[in-house]
Coordinates of C-alpha atoms and ligand atoms in Angstrom, one line a residue:
M1231 CA -66.8 31.6 -9.9
E1232 CA -63.1 31.6 -9.1
A1233 CA -62.2 29.8 -5.8
T1234 CA -60.2 31.7 -3.2
R1235 CA -56.5 30.7 -3.5
T1236 CA -54.2 30.6 -0.6
A1237 CA -50.5 31.3 -0.2
K1238 CA -48.2 31.0 2.8
I1239 CA -45.7 33.8 3.7
L1240 CA -43.1 33.4 6.4
T1241 CA -41.8 36.6 8.0
V1242 CA -38.7 36.7 10.0
V1243 CA -37.7 39.1 12.8
G1244 CA -34.8 38.7 15.1
A1245 CA -33.3 41.9 16.5
R1246 CA -34.7 45.3 17.7
P1247 CA -34.5 47.2 14.4
N1248 CA -36.4 44.4 12.6
F1249 CA -39.6 44.9 14.6
M1250 CA -40.6 48.3 13.3
K1251 CA -39.7 47.3 9.7
A1252 CA -41.8 44.1 9.8
A1253 CA -44.8 45.4 11.7
P1254 CA -46.4 47.3 8.8
I1255 CA -46.0 44.2 6.5
I1256 CA -47.7 42.0 9.1
A1257 CA -50.5 44.6 9.4
A1258 CA -50.9 44.9 5.6
I1259 CA -51.3 41.1 5.4
R1260 CA -54.0 41.2 8.1
D1261 CA -55.8 44.0 6.3
H1262 CA -55.6 42.3 3.0
N1263 CA -57.2 39.1 4.5
E1264 CA -59.9 41.1 6.2
R1265 CA -60.8 42.8 3.0
L1266 CA -60.9 39.5 1.3
G1267 CA -63.1 38.1 4.1
A1268 CA -65.5 41.0 3.6
S1269 CA -65.6 40.5 -0.2
P1270 CA -64.2 37.1 -1.2
H1271 CA -64.8 37.5 -4.9
P1272 CA -64.3 41.2 -5.7
K1273 CA -64.6 42.4 -9.3
G1274 CA -61.6 44.7 -9.2
G1275 CA -58.3 44.4 -7.4
R1276 CA -55.5 42.5 -9.1
N1277 CA -54.5 40.3 -6.3
S1278 CA -57.3 40.4 -3.9
H1279 CA -58.4 36.8 -4.3
I1280 CA -55.3 35.3 -2.7
L1281 CA -55.7 34.6 1.0
L1282 CA -52.4 35.0 2.7
Q1283 CA -51.3 32.9 5.7
N1284 CA -48.5 34.7 7.6
V1285 CA -46.3 32.6 9.8
L1286 CA -44.2 34.9 12.1
I1287 CA -40.7 33.6 13.1
H1288 CA -38.7 35.2 15.9
T1289 CA -35.1 34.0 15.8
G1290 CA -34.5 35.2 19.4
Q1291 CA -31.3 37.1 18.4
H1292 CA -32.6 39.8 20.8
Y1293 CA -34.3 38.4 23.8
D1294 CA -34.4 40.9 26.6
E1295 CA -37.9 42.3 27.4
A1296 CA -36.5 45.8 26.6
M1297 CA -34.9 44.7 23.3
S1298 CA -37.8 42.5 22.1
D1299 CA -41.1 41.8 23.9
R1300 CA -41.8 45.5 24.5
F1301 CA -41.7 46.2 20.8
F1302 CA -44.3 43.5 20.1
S1303 CA -46.8 45.2 22.4
D1304 CA -45.9 48.8 21.3
L1305 CA -46.2 47.9 17.6
N1306 CA -49.2 45.6 17.9
I1307 CA -47.2 42.7 16.5
P1308 CA -48.9 39.3 17.2
R1309 CA -47.0 36.7 19.2
P1310 CA -44.5 34.8 17.0
D1311 CA -45.8 31.5 15.7
V1312 CA -42.3 30.1 16.1
H1313 CA -39.5 31.3 18.5
L1314 CA -36.1 29.9 17.7
G1315 CA -34.6 31.0 21.0
V1316 CA -31.1 31.5 19.5
G1317 CA -29.7 34.2 21.8
S1318 CA -26.3 35.8 21.7
G1319 CA -23.0 34.4 20.4
S1320 CA -20.2 35.2 18.0
H1321 CA -21.2 36.1 14.5
A1322 CA -20.5 32.6 13.2
A1323 CA -22.1 30.8 16.1
Q1324 CA -25.2 33.0 16.1
T1325 CA -25.6 32.9 12.3
A1326 CA -25.0 29.1 12.2
E1327 CA -27.5 28.4 15.0
I1328 CA -30.2 30.5 13.3
M1329 CA -29.6 28.6 10.1
K1330 CA -29.8 25.2 11.7
R1331 CA -33.0 25.9 13.6
F1332 CA -34.6 27.9 10.7
E1333 CA -34.0 25.1 8.2
E1334 CA -36.2 22.8 10.2
V1335 CA -39.0 25.4 10.3
L1336 CA -38.8 26.1 6.5
L1337 CA -39.0 22.4 5.6
R1338 CA -42.0 22.0 7.9
E1339 CA -43.8 25.1 6.8
R1340 CA -42.9 25.2 3.1
P1341 CA -43.9 28.8 2.5
D1342 CA -44.4 30.3 -1.0
L1343 CA -42.4 33.3 0.1
L1344 CA -40.0 34.4 2.8
V1345 CA -39.8 38.0 4.0
V1346 CA -36.6 39.2 5.6
V1347 CA -36.0 42.8 6.7
G1348 CA -32.9 44.9 7.3
D1349 CA -29.4 43.8 7.8
V1350 CA -28.9 41.9 11.0
N1351 CA -27.5 38.4 11.3
S1352 CA -31.0 36.9 11.4
T1353 CA -31.7 38.5 8.0
L1354 CA -28.8 36.9 6.2
A1355 CA -29.0 33.6 8.0
C1356 CA -32.6 33.0 7.0
A1357 CA -32.2 34.2 3.4
L1358 CA -29.3 31.9 3.0
V1359 CA -31.2 28.9 4.2
A1360 CA -34.1 29.7 1.9
A1361 CA -31.8 30.2 -1.1
K1362 CA -30.4 26.6 -0.8
I1363 CA -33.5 24.7 0.4
S1364 CA -35.3 22.1 -1.7
Y1365 CA -38.9 21.2 -0.9
D1366 CA -38.9 18.4 -3.5
A1367 CA -37.0 16.7 -6.2
N1368 CA -37.4 19.7 -8.5
G1369 CA -35.5 21.9 -6.0
T1370 CA -38.5 24.0 -5.3
R1371 CA -37.9 26.8 -2.8
P1372 CA -39.7 29.9 -1.6
L1373 CA -39.3 33.3 -3.2
I1374 CA -37.1 35.5 -1.0
A1375 CA -38.1 39.1 -0.5
H1376 CA -35.6 41.5 1.1
V1377 CA -37.1 44.6 2.6
E1378 CA -34.6 47.6 2.8
A1379 CA -32.5 46.2 -0.1
G1380 CA -29.6 48.1 -1.7
L1381 CA -28.3 50.2 1.2
R1382 CA -24.5 50.3 1.2
S1383 CA -22.0 52.0 3.5
F1384 CA -19.1 50.7 1.4
D1385 CA -17.5 49.7 4.7
R1386 CA -17.1 45.9 4.8
D1387 CA -15.8 46.0 8.3
M1388 CA -19.4 46.6 9.4
P1389 CA -21.1 43.2 9.9
E1390 CA -24.3 44.7 8.6
E1391 CA -22.7 45.6 5.3
V1392 CA -21.7 42.0 4.7
N1393 CA -25.3 40.9 5.6
R1394 CA -26.8 43.5 3.2
I1395 CA -24.7 42.5 0.2
L1396 CA -25.1 38.8 0.7
T1397 CA -28.9 39.0 1.4
D1398 CA -29.4 41.1 -1.7
H1399 CA -27.6 38.7 -3.9
V1400 CA -29.7 35.7 -2.9
A1401 CA -33.1 37.6 -2.9
D1402 CA -35.7 37.3 -5.7
L1403 CA -37.6 40.5 -4.8
L1404 CA -35.6 43.5 -3.6
F1405 CA -37.6 46.3 -1.9
V1406 CA -35.7 49.5 -1.9
S1407 CA -36.3 52.5 0.4
E1408 CA -34.2 55.3 -1.2
D1409 CA -32.7 56.0 -4.6
S1410 CA -29.1 55.2 -3.6
G1411 CA -30.4 51.6 -3.2
L1412 CA -31.5 51.4 -6.8
H1413 CA -28.1 52.7 -8.0
N1414 CA -26.1 50.3 -5.8
L1415 CA -28.1 47.2 -6.9
R1416 CA -27.7 48.1 -10.6
M1417 CA -24.0 48.7 -10.1
E1418 CA -23.7 45.2 -8.6
G1419 CA -25.4 43.7 -11.6
I1420 CA -28.7 42.8 -10.1
S1421 CA -31.5 42.7 -12.7
D1422 CA -34.0 45.5 -12.7
E1423 CA -36.8 43.0 -12.9
K1424 CA -36.1 42.0 -9.2
I1425 CA -35.9 45.6 -7.9
Y1426 CA -38.9 47.6 -6.6
F1427 CA -38.7 51.1 -5.2
V1428 CA -41.4 51.1 -2.4
G1429 CA -40.3 53.6 0.2
N1430 CA -39.5 52.8 3.8
T1431 CA -41.5 50.5 6.1
M1432 CA -39.8 51.9 9.2
I1433 CA -41.4 55.2 8.3
D1434 CA -44.8 53.4 7.9
S1435 CA -44.4 52.5 11.6
L1436 CA -43.4 55.9 12.6
L1437 CA -46.4 57.6 10.9
A1438 CA -48.8 54.9 12.2
F1439 CA -47.6 55.3 15.9
K1440 CA -46.6 58.9 16.1
G1441 CA -50.0 59.9 17.5
K1442 CA -50.0 57.1 20.1
A1443 CA -46.4 58.1 21.1
K1444 CA -47.7 61.5 22.2
S1445 CA -49.3 60.0 25.2
S1446 CA -46.1 58.3 26.4
P1447 CA -45.3 59.3 30.0
I1448 CA -41.5 59.3 29.3
L1449 CA -41.1 63.1 29.3
D1450 CA -42.7 63.4 32.7
K1451 CA -40.8 60.4 34.0
L1452 CA -37.6 62.0 33.1
G1453 CA -38.7 65.4 34.4
L1454 CA -38.4 67.0 30.9
R1455 CA -42.0 68.1 30.5
D1456 CA -42.3 71.3 32.6
T1457 CA -41.2 74.8 31.6
D1458 CA -39.5 75.9 34.7
C1459 CA -36.0 74.6 34.0
Q1460 CA -33.4 77.0 32.7
N1461 CA -33.2 75.3 29.3
S1462 CA -36.9 75.3 28.6
A1463 CA -37.9 75.3 25.0
T1464 CA -41.1 77.1 23.9
N1465 CA -43.3 74.0 23.6
G1466 CA -43.3 73.2 27.3
T1467 CA -40.5 70.7 27.0
A1468 CA -37.0 71.1 28.3
R1469 CA -34.3 71.5 25.7
Y1470 CA -32.4 68.2 25.7
A1471 CA -30.3 66.0 23.4
L1472 CA -31.0 62.3 22.9
L1473 CA -28.1 59.9 22.4
T1474 CA -27.7 56.3 21.2
L1475 CA -24.5 54.4 20.7
H1476 CA -24.1 50.7 20.1
R1477 CA -22.0 50.0 17.0
P1478 CA -19.1 47.7 17.9
S1479 CA -16.7 50.0 16.1
N1480 CA -17.7 52.8 18.4
V1481 CA -18.1 51.1 21.8
D1482 CA -16.0 48.0 21.8
Q1483 CA -12.7 49.7 21.8
R1484 CA -11.8 51.7 24.9
A1485 CA -9.9 54.5 23.1
T1486 CA -12.6 55.1 20.5
F1487 CA -15.5 55.1 23.1
L1488 CA -13.5 57.4 25.4
N1489 CA -12.9 59.8 22.5
I1490 CA -16.6 59.9 21.7
L1491 CA -17.6 60.5 25.3
E1492 CA -15.1 63.3 25.6
G1493 CA -16.4 64.8 22.3
L1494 CA -19.9 64.9 23.8
Q1495 CA -18.9 66.8 26.9
E1496 CA -19.5 70.2 25.4
L1497 CA -23.0 69.1 24.4
S1498 CA -23.7 67.7 27.9
N1499 CA -22.6 71.0 29.4
S1500 CA -25.1 72.9 27.3
C1501 CA -28.2 70.8 27.7
P1502 CA -29.2 67.5 29.4
V1503 CA -28.3 64.4 27.3
I1504 CA -30.5 61.4 27.6
F1505 CA -28.8 58.1 26.8
P1506 CA -30.9 55.0 26.6
A1507 CA -28.1 52.5 26.3
H1508 CA -28.0 49.2 24.5
P1509 CA -26.9 46.2 26.7
R1510 CA -23.7 46.0 24.7
T1511 CA -22.9 49.6 25.5
Q1512 CA -23.8 49.3 29.2
K1513 CA -21.5 46.3 29.5
R1514 CA -18.6 48.3 27.9
I1515 CA -19.2 51.3 30.2
A1516 CA -18.8 49.0 33.2
E1517 CA -15.8 47.1 31.7
F1518 CA -13.9 50.3 30.7
G1519 CA -14.7 52.1 34.0
F1520 CA -16.4 55.0 32.2
E1521 CA -19.0 55.7 35.0
R1522 CA -17.6 59.2 35.6
F1523 CA -19.2 60.4 32.4
F1524 CA -22.7 59.5 33.5
S1525 CA -25.1 60.7 36.1
P1526 CA -25.1 58.3 39.1
E1527 CA -28.8 57.2 39.0
N1528 CA -29.6 54.4 36.5
G1529 CA -33.0 53.5 35.2
C1530 CA -35.8 55.9 34.6
Q1531 CA -38.2 55.7 37.6
G1532 CA -38.9 58.2 40.3
R1533 CA -38.1 61.8 41.1
E1534 CA -34.4 61.2 41.8
T1535 CA -34.0 60.4 38.1
S1536 CA -36.1 63.3 37.1
R1537 CA -33.7 65.7 38.9
S1538 CA -30.6 64.0 37.4
A1539 CA -32.1 64.0 33.9
R1540 CA -32.1 67.8 34.0
A1541 CA -28.7 68.0 35.4
M1542 CA -26.0 68.9 33.0
G1543 CA -22.3 68.1 32.6
R1544 CA -22.9 64.4 32.8
I1545 CA -24.8 62.1 30.4
H1546 CA -28.0 60.7 31.8
L1547 CA -27.8 56.9 31.3
I1548 CA -31.0 54.9 31.2
D1549 CA -32.1 51.4 30.2
P1550 CA -33.2 50.8 26.6
L1551 CA -36.7 52.2 25.9
G1552 CA -39.7 50.8 24.1
Y1553 CA -40.7 52.0 20.7
L1554 CA -43.3 54.6 21.8
D1555 CA -41.2 56.1 24.6
F1556 CA -38.3 56.5 22.3
L1557 CA -40.4 58.0 19.5
C1558 CA -41.7 60.5 22.0
L1559 CA -38.2 61.5 23.1
M1560 CA -37.0 61.7 19.6
E1561 CA -39.8 64.0 18.5
H1562 CA -39.2 66.5 21.3
A1563 CA -35.4 66.5 21.2
A1564 CA -33.3 69.5 20.2
V1565 CA -30.8 67.2 18.6
V1566 CA -30.4 63.4 18.3
V1567 CA -26.8 62.0 18.3
T1568 CA -26.6 58.4 17.2
D1569 CA -24.7 55.7 15.4
S1570 CA -27.9 53.8 14.5
G1571 CA -29.1 53.5 10.9
G1572 CA -32.8 53.7 11.5
I1573 CA -32.6 56.7 13.7
Q1574 CA -31.0 58.7 10.9
E1575 CA -34.2 58.0 8.9
E1576 CA -36.7 58.6 11.7
T1577 CA -35.2 62.0 12.6
T1578 CA -35.2 63.0 8.9
C1579 CA -38.9 62.2 8.7
L1580 CA -39.6 64.1 12.0
G1581 CA -37.5 67.1 10.9
I1582 CA -35.3 66.7 14.1
P1583 CA -31.6 67.6 13.6
C1584 CA -29.4 64.4 13.7
V1585 CA -25.7 64.0 14.2
T1586 CA -24.4 60.6 13.1
V1587 CA -21.2 59.5 15.0
R1588 CA -19.8 57.5 12.1
E1589 CA -17.5 58.1 9.1
N1590 CA -20.1 56.8 6.6
T1591 CA -23.8 56.1 6.2
E1592 CA -25.7 53.6 4.1
R1593 CA -28.6 56.0 4.1
P1594 CA -27.2 59.0 2.1
I1595 CA -30.7 60.4 1.5
T1596 CA -30.8 61.5 5.1
V1597 CA -27.8 63.7 4.5
K1598 CA -28.8 64.8 1.0
V1599 CA -32.4 65.9 1.7
G1600 CA -32.9 65.1 5.4
T1601 CA -31.7 66.4 8.8
N1602 CA -28.6 64.3 9.2
I1603 CA -24.9 65.2 9.3
L1604 CA -22.0 62.9 9.5
A1605 CA -19.7 63.9 12.4
G1606 CA -17.2 61.1 12.2
T1607 CA -15.8 59.9 15.5
S1608 CA -13.2 62.5 16.3
Q1609 CA -13.8 64.8 19.3
R1610 CA -13.6 67.9 17.1
G1611 CA -16.0 66.5 14.5
I1612 CA -18.6 65.6 17.2
R1613 CA -18.2 69.0 18.9
Q1614 CA -18.6 70.9 15.6
A1615 CA -21.5 68.8 14.4
T1616 CA -23.5 69.0 17.6
R1617 CA -22.9 72.8 17.8
Q1618 CA -24.0 73.3 14.2
Q1619 CA -27.1 71.2 14.7
L1620 CA -28.1 73.0 17.9
E1621 CA -27.6 76.4 16.5
S1622 CA -29.4 76.1 13.1
R1623 CA -32.7 74.7 12.2
V1624 CA -31.9 72.6 9.1
A1625 CA -34.0 72.8 6.0
C1626 CA -35.1 69.4 5.2
A1627 CA -37.5 67.4 3.0
V1628 CA -39.1 63.9 3.5
P1629 CA -37.6 61.5 1.0
E1630 CA -39.8 60.2 -1.9
A1631 CA -42.3 57.5 -1.0
W1632 CA -41.7 57.8 2.8
D1633 CA -45.4 58.2 3.0
G1634 CA -46.7 55.4 5.3
R1635 CA -47.8 53.2 2.4
S1636 CA -44.6 51.2 1.7
A1637 CA -46.0 47.9 3.2
E1638 CA -49.0 48.2 1.0
R1639 CA -46.8 48.5 -2.1
I1640 CA -44.7 45.6 -1.0
L1641 CA -47.8 43.4 -0.5
D1642 CA -49.1 44.3 -3.9
T1643 CA -45.9 43.1 -5.5
I1644 CA -45.8 40.0 -3.3
C1645 CA -49.3 39.1 -4.3
Q1646 CA -48.5 39.6 -8.0
E1647 CA -45.4 37.4 -7.8
I1648 CA -47.1 34.7 -5.8
E1649 CA -49.9 34.7 -8.4
K1650 CA -47.4 34.3 -11.2
Q1651 CA -45.8 31.4 -9.4
Q1652 CA -49.1 29.7 -8.8
L1653 CA -50.1 30.1 -12.4
L1654 CA -46.8 28.5 -13.4
K1655 CA -47.2 25.7 -10.9
N1656 CA -50.6 24.9 -12.4
S1657 CA -49.3 24.9 -15.9
S1658 CA -47.4 21.9 -17.3
G1659 CA -44.2 23.9 -17.7
W1660 CA -43.7 24.3 -13.9
A1661 CA -40.5 22.5 -13.5
E1662 CA -38.9 24.1 -16.6
S1663 CA -40.0 27.7 -16.2
D1664 CA -40.2 28.2 -12.4
P1665 CA -37.3 30.5 -11.5
R1666 CA -37.3 28.8 -8.1
T1667 CA -36.3 25.5 -9.6
R1668 CA -32.6 25.0 -9.8
I1669 CA -31.3 23.4 -12.9
Ligands
UD1_2696 C1 -27.6 43.9 16.4 C2 -27.4 44.1 14.9 C3 -27.2 45.6 14.6 C4 -28.4 46.4 15.1 C5 -28.5 46.1 16.6 C6 -29.7 46.8 17.2 C7 -26.2 42.3 13.8 C8 -24.9 41.9 13.2 N1 -26.2 43.4 14.5 O1 -26.4 44.3 17.0 O2 -27.2 45.7 13.2 O3 -28.2 47.7 14.9 O4 -28.7 44.7 16.8 O5 -29.8 46.6 18.6 O6 -27.1 41.5 13.6 N2 -27.7 41.6 24.2 C9 -28.4 41.5 25.4 N3 -29.7 41.4 25.3 C10 -30.4 41.3 24.1 C11 -29.6 41.3 22.9 C12 -28.2 41.5 23.0 O7 -27.9 41.6 26.5 O8 -31.6 41.2 24.0 C13 -26.2 41.8 24.3 C14 -25.5 40.5 24.4 O9 -24.4 40.6 25.2 C15 -24.9 40.3 23.0 C16 -24.7 41.8 22.6 O10 -25.7 42.5 23.2 O11 -23.8 39.6 22.9 C17 -24.8 42.0 21.1 O12 -26.0 41.5 20.6 P1 -26.1 41.1 19.0 O13 -27.4 40.6 18.7 O14 -25.0 40.1 18.8 O15 -25.7 42.4 18.3 P2 -26.1 43.9 18.5 O16 -25.0 44.6 19.0 O17 -27.4 44.0 19.3

């Protein structure tokens, strides 16, 4: 009888948008091992005899309770096995610090495969370390899997675009979420053998937690639940807009940020606008003296806030929310205005109109078949787009393979690839034929 084989996977998370992308993969590994425990020597099932050990690394790029810990509990992610505690810094300092600390972990853990997700500095830093590491004299290194590969905004001024391109070019397995990703990778000369169209793990999380998000108390906390306010929608929830802004290109320059806030005034005169603001954005609001655009109460506790959340004319600024509260607010919003990448995808899946305050998107499927429109950053563009999205219900479809099973597909491929590597390792031709061995 064949003995159960083991393999070690190292999964990296670092910043807020990583958590919902990695959570389904961590859950899929757990489910795989549980199935294996129940039936260690199954007759069918291609890969089911490999026991997977997952080591979870948190780089600490995001460290506030509201930007990190809350997501672990909301998404049922286990405590990280290793926390690198890197924190904030310039791009160079942050990336370098992650690389230094991660190299030690990689040499100690020696995983068979590394999973990185998304496009943040932690993604690139860890992929780059793994691409150059040597476990032994043969130059053995882990396979590198990039989840959310191939997305391109074609704007190299975005730090995320640089992170995406470089990560894709050092990865061995590229897991793609939409068809533009396939096209982009092929155009960049990446071999088809490395590319897998699997769908979107962020949507796996959304579908898994949508039910739980319904019991979030956030609508009541913000006074948006009852029907007696003048903008009441038919479903017992007030008609409101949800806003997020955090891109350095939108909030770090006074004139641009001011322009966006002025462009949003028409919207805030027509319905309450709820704005859970990223720490970067909150700092800029104080620094630029933009308090006049916002309702005076901060935070989201108590009746005072409930009253002000319904008030119009000013944007209602609150602290960043956890995953479930934000999902609940998104699902009931009349329109979502954002510069985030992931929110464009989540609103498309939920069928909620979305206005993206950017000149471009690396997620064109959300415009092509989804609910998203690109407003740009001009006042006119923002006004027109919000008006259009509030007035008309957009016809939309859910993109292909955004079905809640992407992590399963990823794990299937990972198991197959690990199995191939283990077979090679056991054969005499290991050093010559292992793609991980540098010549
Ligand atoms: C990062 C990602 C971005 C992602 C965003 C989601 C990169 C290049 N950018 O941007 O793609 O959309 O996360 O939030 O990786 N800060 C805190 N507490 C925290 C984290 C950050 O106060 O927990 C403040 C610090 O002042 C820090 C600033 O926010 O300097 C920026 O944080 P950083 O991780 O450098 O980039 P983000 O803007 O969050």
